[in-house]
Amino acid sequence: MKTTRFFGGLLLIACLLLSLASTAALAKKPWDKIKTPELNEVKMPAYERVELANGMIVYLAEDHELPMVDLSATIDVGAIYEDPAKVGLANMTGTVMRSGGTVNRSGDDLDELVEARGLAVETFIGQNNGGAFLSAMSEDTDLGLELLADILMNPAFPEDKIKLAKEQQKAGISRRNDQPMTIAQREAMKAVYGADHPFARHPEYDTIAAVTRDDMLAFHADWFGPDRMYLVVIGDFDSAAMIDKIEQAFAGWAPARMDLPPDPEIYDLPRTVNVVDKDDITQSTVVLGHKGIRADSEHYAGVMVGNRILGGGFATRLFNEVRSRQGLAYSVGSSSGTGFRNPGMFMAFTMTKSESSEKATDAILAEIQKMIEEEVTDDELAYATDGILNSEVFNFDTKREILDRMVMYERYGYPVDFLQKYQEQVKNMTKAEVLAATKAVWKPDNMTILAVGNYADWDGDFSKFGPVTMVDITIPEPALDIPDATPASLEQGKAALVAARDASGGSKFASLGSYFESATLEATIQGMDLTFTTEKTVVFPDRSYTLVKTPFGNQTMVLAGDKAWATGPMGVRDLEGDDLTSAQEDMAKDLVSVFRDLDDLQCQALDVRTIEGRECLPVHVSGFGDGYQIVFLDDAGEVVMVQQPGTSPMTGAPVTQKVFVEEYGDLGGFRMPSKMRLTYDDELFGTIAVQEFTVDPEIDGALFEK
């Protein structure tokens, strides 16, 4: 009986085990049954490395599968070598080398030739390297090499293309505060590296304006040369013949004039807490960071694996904890802080609600702290190492990518088998090694914090992390070099403008209560001739209604004392802050307003200048906020030209606006400019003609009601 029970118990257990096994098999995911092949190794292509007599290093890899040749040039040049007073020089030099063409071919001729032959030719200069790229059919190899060599050796830097490059830079500056993450990353670089560090610099209107053609020529001569160039050539060619072609194409190119200086030192700066207060956004962007390591550090592989677990993708600790479990972030992540040439910046970031700004920052710091105190799990380690090894394969799936990486290794002093050794380290990584690496490199208590958002709505003032510094991100306007005023220059300037006012209407300006003006602007925009009509009603001292009729619809702008708004096809938009100030200053700087309120303005005479053949006295007029204008008067006291800061209607960037008076007319009993020419940065934008000017008209008060 006992025996029967014993075997019966075993039978029951066996049945249960079989049942569980069957259930496990049924529960197994369908994709688990798919057999996946072993991950492909990164295989080095057959290549040849040649150092030419002129110092150029050439990597060649023949590939006869397609009748094409690709050339990728890397040059030891970069923005880290530019004058701090001319930030933007390097980037613009790299652009205009291609857009401006050479001493032998204009940029437009190059464009036509490249398009006709199906070539691709580009140049650039970044922060710490420059480069060029050429792609051509095999039959056009000689032509392609000729063009590439001509561009690199003989750039022309024509003024019109320099001007275009400057406009592009200025447009970028004008938009640099549009996106919170862009602000956060830019200002975090300043906070971590130091505001004046070459890695943290960025262009301003004045640094762009300071760049000249001679600067570009000198920068090119200083840093470009065959001894600074690494050329990767891949495609359908014979290596021996290609070497001969390269030597011929670049024959006579002189070495770079300047010796390469040491790279800028990067210091371990103490934590700072920095806040950019923007009251026009409803979420916060927070970036935390400190100096990282170079890729040749003993901790490199461990930090890379650790970052993959912390926040380097989806299914990471930051994603799972801060975003999914606590619900504190729209986006969250981290970067390892490694670099090949220079130490990188270990960084974590989040975008969160204003009301959870401090809590989300706390949560990120807590997760980093765990990474340096506790070993990761087996599953996390497997996930991270598999992810890195998989991604590395796709980073090197072409011969060009592999050989470009070989160039980088050579430039920065890494062994040729660095990648293979790194992969092996990752493959054999242990939890203890990850902990040791993160503990050695990551210092959460030392992470500088940069946060952007509506500070009044935050759940804390961030002082728990350290003393808070408020960061001003106002974009500096282009500087105007005006000498200090003297009593004599002020007296002369006021007398000159009083005489001009008296000649235009005298005491009638003081009694002017309102006016209506209608004018047309004939402009050419992107090749299209367009007509705009402006109808402006002004009621002194502080109300104006402007209707602009455009081919694309009507727009209005209303100023009613301390309020302003604009109406267009997209609806009504309140004008506040700088926009309101600008509207108020625009009304005050109108020539009628200047003559009417002349007694309240400061007028400083400057040195005599010749404007379009006429000797003029410039008078710098100020007293309407931060704005100014310069009124140029001829010997008869007539206004010849008015100069003031403006905004490009095409790019939104600041420009120098000049209005040249071509004709005077009788406007409602006043002798005032009736036909004018408008320029932005000395480029003609259009002509203005006054159609009607009515003094003290009957005005509908509803114009100034929203």
XYZ file of C-alpha atoms in Angstrom:
706
model
C 0.000 0.000 0.000
C 2.806 2.346 0.889
C 4.693 1.291 -2.200
C 1.703 2.005 -4.367
C 1.328 5.405 -2.825
C 5.048 6.105 -3.367
C 4.989 5.305 -7.070
C 1.664 7.042 -7.402
C 3.248 10.208 -5.926
C 6.135 9.983 -8.364
C 3.710 9.544 -11.221
C 1.752 12.595 -10.108
C 4.951 14.676 -9.872
C 6.053 13.480 -13.306
C 2.688 14.429 -14.767
C 2.907 17.858 -13.189
C 6.413 18.393 -14.560
C 5.308 17.333 -18.038
C 2.351 19.692 -17.772
C 4.556 22.590 -16.760
C 7.001 21.865 -19.565
C 4.139 21.727 -22.038
C 2.758 25.022 -20.734
C 6.217 26.634 -21.000
C 6.511 25.435 -24.560
C 3.098 26.867 -25.390
C 4.033 30.144 -23.682
C 7.253 30.468 -25.657
C 7.161 33.472 -27.961
C 6.927 32.623 -31.690
C 9.977 34.762 -32.466
C 12.020 32.804 -29.934
C 11.855 29.856 -32.332
C 13.590 31.813 -35.096
C 17.224 30.861 -35.461
C 19.375 33.957 -35.755
C 22.852 33.801 -37.278
C 25.928 34.876 -35.402
C 26.652 38.590 -35.578
C 28.934 39.467 -38.475
C 32.359 40.709 -37.498
C 33.657 44.038 -38.713
C 36.092 42.934 -41.388
C 38.873 45.215 -42.526
C 38.881 45.688 -46.289
C 42.047 45.213 -48.271
C 43.612 48.647 -48.365
C 46.902 50.421 -48.925
C 48.287 53.314 -46.903
C 50.676 55.640 -48.707
C 52.452 58.760 -47.512
C 53.182 61.114 -50.393
C 56.274 63.272 -50.658
C 54.249 66.394 -49.806
C 53.121 64.866 -46.499
C 49.611 63.808 -47.557
C 48.424 60.452 -46.177
C 46.361 58.394 -48.634
C 44.276 55.310 -47.862
C 43.210 53.377 -50.967
C 40.759 50.481 -51.252
C 39.876 49.163 -54.699
C 36.273 48.094 -55.252
C 35.338 47.225 -58.831
C 31.728 46.266 -58.169
C 30.416 49.647 -59.372
C 31.982 52.139 -61.814
C 32.349 54.826 -59.157
C 35.060 56.512 -57.132
C 34.579 58.225 -53.741
C 37.200 60.494 -52.191
C 36.907 61.606 -48.573
C 39.408 64.177 -47.299
C 40.005 64.917 -43.618
C 42.057 67.998 -42.778
C 43.620 69.062 -39.488
C 41.797 72.363 -39.199
C 38.912 73.599 -37.093
C 37.082 76.377 -35.304
C 39.319 75.848 -32.265
C 42.012 77.729 -34.217
C 39.949 80.831 -35.090
C 40.279 84.263 -33.469
C 37.752 84.540 -30.576
C 36.772 87.957 -31.961
C 35.857 86.298 -35.270
C 33.942 83.194 -34.229
C 32.240 81.818 -37.328
C 35.296 82.358 -39.541
C 36.129 78.654 -39.785
C 32.596 77.551 -40.619
C 32.150 80.251 -43.257
C 35.562 79.501 -44.748
C 34.547 75.864 -45.183
C 31.291 76.928 -46.821
C 32.656 79.565 -49.197
C 35.508 77.329 -50.340
C 32.838 75.383 -52.213
C 30.107 77.965 -52.849
C 32.570 80.626 -53.984
C 34.528 78.453 -56.365
C 38.186 78.887 -57.208
C 40.462 81.303 -58.992
C 39.893 79.122 -62.067
C 36.137 78.412 -61.840
C 33.362 80.412 -60.188
C 31.065 78.737 -57.718
C 28.169 78.983 -60.181
C 30.274 77.374 -62.922
C 31.185 74.598 -60.504
C 27.519 74.034 -59.721
C 26.643 73.725 -63.407
C 29.519 71.350 -64.124
C 28.805 69.171 -61.105
C 25.120 68.936 -61.989
C 25.809 68.172 -65.653
C 28.257 65.358 -64.863
C 26.437 63.868 -61.885
C 29.250 64.659 -59.455
C 29.032 65.468 -55.761
C 31.573 67.886 -54.260
C 31.331 69.356 -50.751
C 33.588 71.065 -48.206
C 33.203 71.910 -44.527
C 35.056 73.000 -41.403
C 33.800 71.894 -37.999
C 34.993 72.412 -34.468
C 38.224 70.401 -34.668
C 38.497 69.124 -38.202
C 37.649 70.020 -41.762
C 37.005 67.982 -44.825
C 35.906 67.555 -48.375
C 34.027 64.863 -50.249
C 33.894 63.912 -53.912
C 31.830 61.243 -55.632
C 32.206 60.602 -59.355
C 31.752 57.983 -62.021
C 34.969 56.173 -62.863
C 35.138 57.895 -66.240
C 35.127 61.278 -64.470
C 37.876 60.448 -61.974
C 40.381 62.842 -63.556
C 37.848 65.668 -63.694
C 36.733 65.020 -60.113
C 40.288 65.040 -58.802
C 40.981 68.240 -60.712
C 37.952 69.934 -59.141
C 38.694 68.683 -55.629
C 42.315 69.802 -55.789
C 41.354 73.184 -57.229
C 38.818 73.801 -54.465
C 41.207 72.808 -51.686
C 44.240 74.605 -53.095
C 42.839 77.718 -54.808
C 39.612 78.960 -53.204
C 38.589 82.412 -54.452
C 36.366 83.615 -51.589
C 34.317 86.106 -53.650
C 32.579 88.863 -51.704
C 29.055 87.970 -52.849
C 29.351 84.402 -51.502
C 30.921 85.660 -48.282
C 27.951 87.977 -47.866
C 25.568 85.061 -48.425
C 27.423 82.931 -45.867
C 27.204 85.787 -43.363
C 23.462 86.089 -43.934
C 23.075 82.371 -43.272
C 25.077 82.684 -40.056
C 23.047 85.692 -38.933
C 19.807 83.854 -39.638
C 21.026 81.013 -37.443
C 21.923 83.413 -34.643
C 18.485 85.026 -34.795
C 16.829 81.602 -34.336
C 19.163 80.130 -31.747
C 16.780 80.714 -28.847
C 13.765 79.149 -30.546
C 14.172 75.625 -29.116
C 14.669 74.965 -25.364
C 16.920 71.932 -25.948
C 19.177 73.976 -28.244
C 19.448 76.620 -25.537
C 20.119 74.023 -22.841
C 22.851 72.226 -24.763
C 24.579 75.463 -25.787
C 24.529 76.994 -22.328
C 25.486 73.686 -20.678
C 28.673 73.637 -22.773
C 29.524 77.082 -21.393
C 28.760 76.015 -17.839
C 30.824 72.806 -18.022
C 33.791 74.027 -20.098
C 33.782 77.741 -19.255
C 32.115 80.505 -21.262
C 35.322 81.446 -23.124
C 36.461 77.898 -23.901
C 36.848 77.165 -27.647
C 34.416 74.245 -27.280
C 31.768 76.568 -25.837
C 32.109 79.554 -28.168
C 29.423 80.426 -30.671
C 29.115 83.203 -33.239
C 27.533 86.569 -32.553
C 26.478 89.270 -34.997
C 29.639 91.242 -34.250
C 32.008 88.277 -34.706
C 30.381 87.494 -38.060
C 30.550 91.133 -39.165
C 34.246 91.240 -38.235
C 35.187 88.490 -40.709
C 36.682 89.690 -43.989
C 37.818 88.048 -47.191
C 41.430 88.556 -46.097
C 40.634 86.615 -42.908
C 39.387 83.679 -44.973
C 42.421 83.747 -47.237
C 44.729 83.820 -44.216
C 42.832 81.069 -42.371
C 43.051 78.860 -45.435
C 46.777 79.499 -45.888
C 47.489 78.984 -42.177
C 45.759 75.630 -41.741
C 45.293 73.998 -45.156
C 48.075 72.056 -46.799
C 48.945 68.556 -48.000
C 50.777 67.920 -44.740
C 47.447 68.332 -42.904
C 45.382 66.110 -45.176
C 44.285 62.480 -45.048
C 42.600 61.221 -48.211
C 40.485 58.061 -48.376
C 39.905 56.786 -51.917
C 37.493 53.929 -52.551
C 36.117 52.557 -55.792
C 36.841 51.454 -59.323
C 40.501 52.354 -59.931
C 44.014 50.974 -60.031
C 45.880 51.987 -56.883
C 49.242 52.683 -58.525
C 47.616 54.813 -61.218
C 45.474 56.613 -58.636
C 48.498 57.574 -56.556
C 50.067 59.129 -59.645
C 46.869 61.057 -60.379
C 46.671 62.389 -56.813
C 50.315 63.513 -56.878
C 49.736 65.343 -60.154
C 46.465 66.936 -59.034
C 47.962 68.334 -55.819
C 51.392 69.195 -57.203
C 52.727 72.529 -55.978
C 50.458 72.810 -52.937
C 52.460 74.508 -50.203
C 52.436 73.180 -46.625
C 50.223 74.888 -44.060
C 51.835 78.047 -42.675
C 50.989 77.481 -38.997
C 52.182 74.727 -36.692
C 49.376 72.869 -34.967
C 49.059 74.166 -31.399
C 48.161 71.919 -28.461
C 44.476 71.205 -28.048
C 42.631 73.443 -25.566
C 42.871 72.146 -22.015
C 39.628 70.910 -20.463
C 39.383 71.378 -16.720
C 37.304 69.640 -14.068
C 35.251 72.595 -12.923
C 33.087 72.429 -9.781
C 29.319 72.130 -10.008
C 27.315 75.213 -10.866
C 23.537 75.495 -11.051
C 22.271 77.627 -13.904
C 18.749 78.662 -14.883
C 17.464 80.199 -18.104
C 14.098 81.738 -17.244
C 11.712 81.667 -20.221
C 8.181 82.564 -19.280
C 6.789 81.678 -22.711
C 7.125 77.881 -22.368
C 5.214 75.348 -20.293
C 7.842 72.651 -19.871
C 11.409 72.507 -18.609
C 14.536 71.182 -20.253
C 17.315 70.141 -17.904
C 20.862 69.137 -18.853
C 23.354 67.802 -16.300
C 27.001 67.239 -17.152
C 30.679 67.186 -16.308
C 33.962 66.476 -18.056
C 34.257 62.931 -19.422
C 37.139 60.813 -20.717
C 38.995 59.978 -23.900
C 38.330 56.683 -25.606
C 41.810 55.426 -24.731
C 40.940 55.469 -21.024
C 40.996 52.102 -19.274
C 37.395 52.808 -18.274
C 36.100 53.474 -21.810
C 34.422 50.133 -22.500
C 32.925 49.964 -19.000
C 31.506 53.487 -19.268
C 30.017 52.752 -22.683
C 28.256 49.674 -21.327
C 27.184 51.577 -18.218
C 25.684 54.400 -20.277
C 23.763 51.917 -22.370
C 22.147 50.723 -19.162
C 21.663 54.179 -17.657
C 20.114 56.151 -20.485
C 21.646 55.404 -23.870
C 18.441 54.319 -25.596
C 15.084 52.742 -24.759
C 14.536 50.167 -21.995
C 17.147 51.981 -19.883
C 17.028 52.865 -16.202
C 16.287 56.518 -16.850
C 13.564 55.658 -19.344
C 11.967 53.006 -17.150
C 12.223 54.866 -13.847
C 11.967 58.581 -14.609
C 9.655 58.419 -17.613
C 7.606 55.236 -17.270
C 7.320 54.514 -13.538
C 7.398 58.027 -12.047
C 5.877 59.748 -15.077
C 8.209 62.719 -14.743
C 9.548 63.135 -18.264
C 8.474 63.431 -21.859
C 12.005 62.539 -22.846
C 15.022 61.430 -20.822
C 18.440 59.967 -21.574
C 22.196 60.208 -21.198
C 25.439 60.194 -23.155
C 28.601 58.416 -22.077
C 30.931 61.423 -22.008
C 33.633 59.859 -24.163
C 35.561 61.378 -27.045
C 38.343 60.238 -29.320
C 40.295 63.493 -29.615
C 39.213 65.225 -26.412
C 37.398 64.102 -23.300
C 33.687 64.229 -23.948
C 30.993 65.527 -21.640
C 29.140 62.987 -19.516
C 25.584 64.235 -19.782
C 22.042 63.372 -18.751
C 18.958 65.284 -19.831
C 15.219 65.444 -19.463
C 12.236 67.354 -20.757
C 9.526 67.549 -18.118
C 6.552 69.562 -16.896
C 7.396 72.838 -15.197
C 5.830 71.486 -12.015
C 8.221 68.517 -11.873
C 11.483 70.225 -12.852
C 13.318 69.710 -9.571
C 11.826 66.276 -8.908
C 12.882 64.980 -12.337
C 16.404 66.341 -11.810
C 16.540 64.597 -8.439
C 15.373 61.346 -10.008
C 18.113 61.455 -12.663
C 20.827 62.111 -10.100
C 19.488 59.232 -7.977
C 19.751 56.796 -10.905
C 23.322 57.897 -11.641
C 24.165 57.452 -7.961
C 22.853 53.870 -8.080
C 25.094 53.174 -11.074
C 28.210 54.021 -9.030
C 27.100 52.155 -5.903
C 25.551 48.879 -7.073
C 26.330 46.321 -9.733
C 23.960 46.119 -12.673
C 21.888 42.982 -13.228
C 22.791 40.102 -15.511
C 19.927 40.986 -17.846
C 20.990 44.634 -18.041
C 24.564 43.646 -18.822
C 23.485 41.239 -21.565
C 21.133 43.813 -23.077
C 23.788 46.515 -23.107
C 26.638 44.453 -24.510
C 24.437 42.944 -27.229
C 23.177 46.396 -28.157
C 26.655 47.860 -28.454
C 28.035 44.979 -30.485
C 25.043 45.041 -32.817
C 25.204 48.782 -33.390
C 28.951 48.777 -34.013
C 28.446 46.400 -36.940
C 26.065 48.833 -38.610
C 28.464 51.714 -37.987
C 31.040 49.975 -40.168
C 29.084 48.403 -43.001
C 30.949 50.264 -45.783
C 34.613 50.461 -46.665
C 34.519 54.232 -46.455
C 33.226 54.157 -42.865
C 35.948 51.722 -41.861
C 38.778 53.649 -43.505
C 37.503 57.019 -42.249
C 37.675 55.486 -38.775
C 41.242 54.334 -39.493
C 42.117 57.924 -40.362
C 40.639 59.086 -37.075
C 42.644 56.477 -35.147
C 45.839 57.636 -36.842
C 45.135 61.333 -36.247
C 44.467 60.839 -32.546
C 47.076 58.210 -31.770
C 44.994 55.030 -31.435
C 46.168 51.550 -32.497
C 44.789 50.207 -35.770
C 43.056 47.349 -33.937
C 41.345 49.639 -31.416
C 37.856 48.663 -32.590
C 38.529 44.936 -32.337
C 39.973 45.296 -28.850
C 37.033 47.414 -27.773
C 34.553 44.860 -29.072
C 36.372 42.123 -27.226
C 36.273 44.135 -24.007
C 32.547 44.717 -24.387
C 31.900 41.073 -25.196
C 33.707 39.949 -22.027
C 32.490 42.791 -19.797
C 31.579 41.894 -16.209
C 29.242 43.611 -13.776
C 32.179 44.415 -11.519
C 34.021 46.123 -14.389
C 30.993 48.265 -15.203
C 30.727 49.347 -11.573
C 34.445 50.110 -11.380
C 34.319 52.218 -14.554
C 31.229 54.248 -13.673
C 32.494 54.787 -10.133
C 35.812 56.077 -11.439
C 34.349 58.421 -14.083
C 30.864 59.529 -13.110
C 30.532 62.053 -10.296
C 26.839 62.956 -9.842
C 27.650 65.360 -7.003
C 29.876 67.292 -9.415
C 27.448 67.471 -12.341
C 26.754 71.021 -13.434
C 23.055 71.691 -13.979
C 21.548 73.875 -16.710
C 17.767 74.204 -16.759
C 15.527 76.111 -19.166
C 11.893 76.877 -18.372
C 9.316 79.088 -16.709
C 11.071 79.455 -13.358
C 7.982 80.745 -11.508
C 6.115 77.497 -12.203
C 8.817 75.078 -11.002
C 8.338 72.773 -8.029
C 11.560 74.073 -6.483
C 14.100 76.843 -6.996
C 17.025 74.400 -7.562
C 18.978 75.916 -4.659
C 19.145 72.445 -3.083
C 21.718 71.619 -5.786
C 23.805 74.741 -5.132
C 23.750 78.523 -5.577
C 21.604 79.386 -8.589
C 22.908 81.617 -11.377
C 20.355 83.163 -13.730
C 21.622 82.997 -17.307
C 20.898 85.812 -19.754
C 20.468 84.452 -23.298
C 19.646 87.800 -24.899
C 21.231 87.907 -28.336
C 23.554 90.949 -28.457
C 22.644 93.378 -31.201
C 25.365 94.389 -33.661
C 27.544 97.031 -32.053
C 27.675 100.562 -33.383
C 30.926 102.443 -32.861
C 29.769 105.889 -31.717
C 32.247 108.187 -29.943
C 31.372 109.654 -26.571
C 29.201 112.716 -26.860
C 30.574 116.138 -25.965
C 28.630 119.356 -25.232
C 29.812 120.720 -28.562
C 28.720 117.646 -30.573
C 25.319 117.617 -28.840
C 24.789 121.323 -29.487
C 25.799 120.966 -33.133
C 23.576 117.910 -33.642
C 20.500 119.487 -32.064
C 20.964 122.704 -34.064
C 21.258 120.768 -37.325
C 18.044 118.801 -36.710
C 16.159 121.884 -35.530
C 17.100 123.576 -38.820
C 15.922 120.508 -40.762
C 12.651 120.484 -38.805
C 12.099 124.200 -39.413
C 12.652 123.690 -43.137
C 10.088 120.882 -43.159
C 7.274 122.523 -41.194
C 8.623 124.142 -38.065
C 6.165 124.742 -35.257
C 3.401 122.782 -37.036
C 5.029 119.559 -35.849
C 4.493 120.472 -32.181
C 0.758 120.967 -32.711
C 0.307 117.810 -34.771
C -2.128 115.499 -32.985
C -2.510 112.725 -35.544
C -2.021 111.833 -39.189
C -2.913 109.254 -41.823
C -0.355 108.085 -44.381
C -0.668 105.725 -47.317
C 2.431 104.467 -49.135
C 3.428 101.723 -51.557
C 6.529 99.551 -51.470
C 7.733 98.014 -54.728
C 10.079 95.140 -53.856
C 11.772 92.207 -55.552
C 11.798 89.110 -53.364
C 13.314 85.845 -54.593
C 12.978 87.005 -58.173
C 9.335 88.093 -57.816
C 8.242 91.721 -58.247
C 5.762 92.429 -55.454
C 3.755 95.460 -54.376
C 2.856 96.172 -50.744
C 0.550 98.975 -49.611
C 0.796 100.408 -46.110
C -1.940 102.484 -44.505
C -0.851 103.976 -41.195
C -2.902 105.968 -38.686
C -0.940 107.616 -35.860
C -2.420 109.317 -32.813
C 0.141 110.989 -30.589
C 1.606 110.271 -28.173
C 1.373 106.470 -28.209
C -1.189 104.963 -30.575
C -0.750 103.669 -34.094
C -2.704 101.408 -36.450
C -0.881 99.952 -39.461
C -2.555 97.939 -42.211
C -0.234 96.196 -44.662
C -1.839 94.859 -47.841
C 0.301 92.099 -49.349
C -0.163 89.678 -52.248
C -0.497 86.972 -49.601
C -3.176 88.624 -47.471
C -3.573 91.587 -45.165
C -1.844 92.106 -41.840
C -2.369 94.700 -39.124
C -0.287 95.869 -36.194
C -1.852 97.945 -33.455
C -0.081 99.885 -30.710
C -2.303 101.198 -27.955
C -0.085 102.667 -25.260
C 1.360 99.815 -23.225
C -0.362 97.121 -25.296
C 0.122 95.922 -28.843
C -1.112 93.111 -31.043
C -0.804 91.857 -34.601
C -3.496 90.304 -36.783
C -2.903 88.161 -39.851
C -4.059 85.020 -41.668
C -3.094 82.975 -38.578
C -5.210 85.066 -36.201
C -4.407 87.569 -33.448
C -1.106 87.583 -31.562
C -0.322 89.771 -28.569
C 2.978 91.630 -28.766
C 4.794 91.533 -25.447
C 8.298 92.046 -24.095
C 10.784 92.864 -26.858
C 8.041 92.858 -29.516
C 6.078 95.526 -27.639
C 9.225 97.593 -27.086
C 10.065 97.332 -30.767
C 6.594 98.553 -31.768
C 6.890 101.535 -29.430
C 10.361 102.401 -30.721
C 9.254 102.114 -34.356
C 6.583 104.760 -33.767
C 9.039 107.038 -31.943
C 11.678 106.722 -34.706
C 9.378 107.767 -37.540
C 10.749 111.030 -38.979
C 7.494 112.869 -38.236
C 7.702 111.729 -34.600
C 11.378 112.730 -34.388
C 10.629 116.275 -35.577
C 7.585 116.502 -33.281
C 9.430 115.284 -30.151
C 12.845 116.706 -30.996
C 13.184 118.591 -27.709
C 13.087 115.298 -25.786
C 15.768 113.560 -27.871
C 19.557 113.567 -27.706
C 21.144 114.577 -30.998
C 24.891 114.084 -31.416
C 26.768 115.343 -34.468
C 29.325 112.897 -35.903
C 32.135 113.312 -38.395
C 31.105 114.484 -41.869
C 30.613 111.678 -44.402
C 29.943 111.517 -48.117
C 26.687 109.784 -49.033
C 26.234 109.056 -52.735
C 28.373 112.019 -53.713
C 26.863 114.484 -51.236
C 28.730 115.740 -48.179
C 26.542 115.091 -45.151
C 26.535 115.705 -41.422
C 25.453 112.521 -39.601
C 23.409 113.139 -36.438
C 23.053 110.235 -34.018
C 19.560 110.479 -32.500
C 18.719 108.565 -29.308
C 16.237 108.754 -26.498
C 13.636 106.213 -27.607
C 14.581 103.207 -25.458
C 17.633 101.300 -26.607
C 17.039 102.242 -30.226
C 18.812 104.841 -32.297
C 18.958 106.269 -35.782
C 21.461 108.325 -37.684
C 20.028 111.136 -39.804
C 22.325 112.341 -42.586
C 21.785 116.013 -43.504
C 23.239 117.850 -46.497
C 24.429 121.464 -46.559
C 20.868 122.697 -47.179
C 19.595 120.849 -44.108
C 17.669 118.243 -46.116
C 17.554 114.635 -44.992
C 19.592 112.566 -47.423
C 19.490 109.219 -45.667
C 18.310 107.696 -42.375
C 20.169 104.697 -40.957
C 18.939 102.492 -38.118
C 18.961 98.860 -36.995
C 16.345 96.720 -38.694
C 15.280 93.126 -39.187
C 15.562 91.213 -42.435
C 12.076 90.240 -43.648
C 13.649 87.159 -45.248
C 15.740 85.702 -42.410
C 14.616 87.536 -39.283
C 18.242 88.465 -38.600
C 19.317 92.001 -37.621
C 20.406 94.179 -40.522
C 21.448 97.761 -41.046
C 18.449 99.499 -42.575
C 19.009 102.586 -44.709
C 16.334 104.768 -46.268
C 17.664 107.058 -49.024
C 15.517 110.099 -49.878
C 15.089 110.507 -53.623
C 12.338 113.142 -53.764
C 10.617 115.637 -51.453
C 6.975 116.624 -51.690
C 4.263 118.694 -50.013
C 2.586 116.264 -47.609
C -0.329 117.903 -45.825
C 1.485 121.218 -45.564
C 4.791 119.637 -44.553
C 7.846 119.368 -46.824
C 8.792 115.738 -46.312
C 10.386 112.830 -48.207
C 7.868 111.433 -50.714
C 9.968 108.901 -52.629
C 12.603 106.740 -50.955
C 14.842 103.755 -51.533
C 15.094 101.025 -48.858
C 18.192 98.865 -48.374
C 19.116 96.113 -45.915
C 22.859 95.700 -45.354
C 23.368 97.852 -48.467
C 21.319 95.499 -50.659
C 18.338 97.139 -52.380
C 15.041 95.795 -51.041
C 12.553 98.171 -52.652
C 11.327 101.678 -53.344
C 8.730 103.579 -51.290
C 6.296 106.176 -52.590
C 3.969 108.185 -50.322
C 0.501 108.335 -51.908
C -1.401 110.321 -49.270
C -0.655 112.254 -46.084
C -3.545 113.747 -44.113
C -3.055 115.895 -41.012
C -5.392 115.447 -38.022
C -7.959 113.292 -39.859
C -11.177 112.029 -38.325
C -10.263 108.775 -36.613
C -12.384 105.802 -35.624
C -11.414 104.921 -32.048
C -12.374 101.285 -32.718
C -9.080 100.913 -34.608
C -7.317 100.719 -31.255
C -9.652 98.166 -29.705
C -8.947 94.452 -30.008
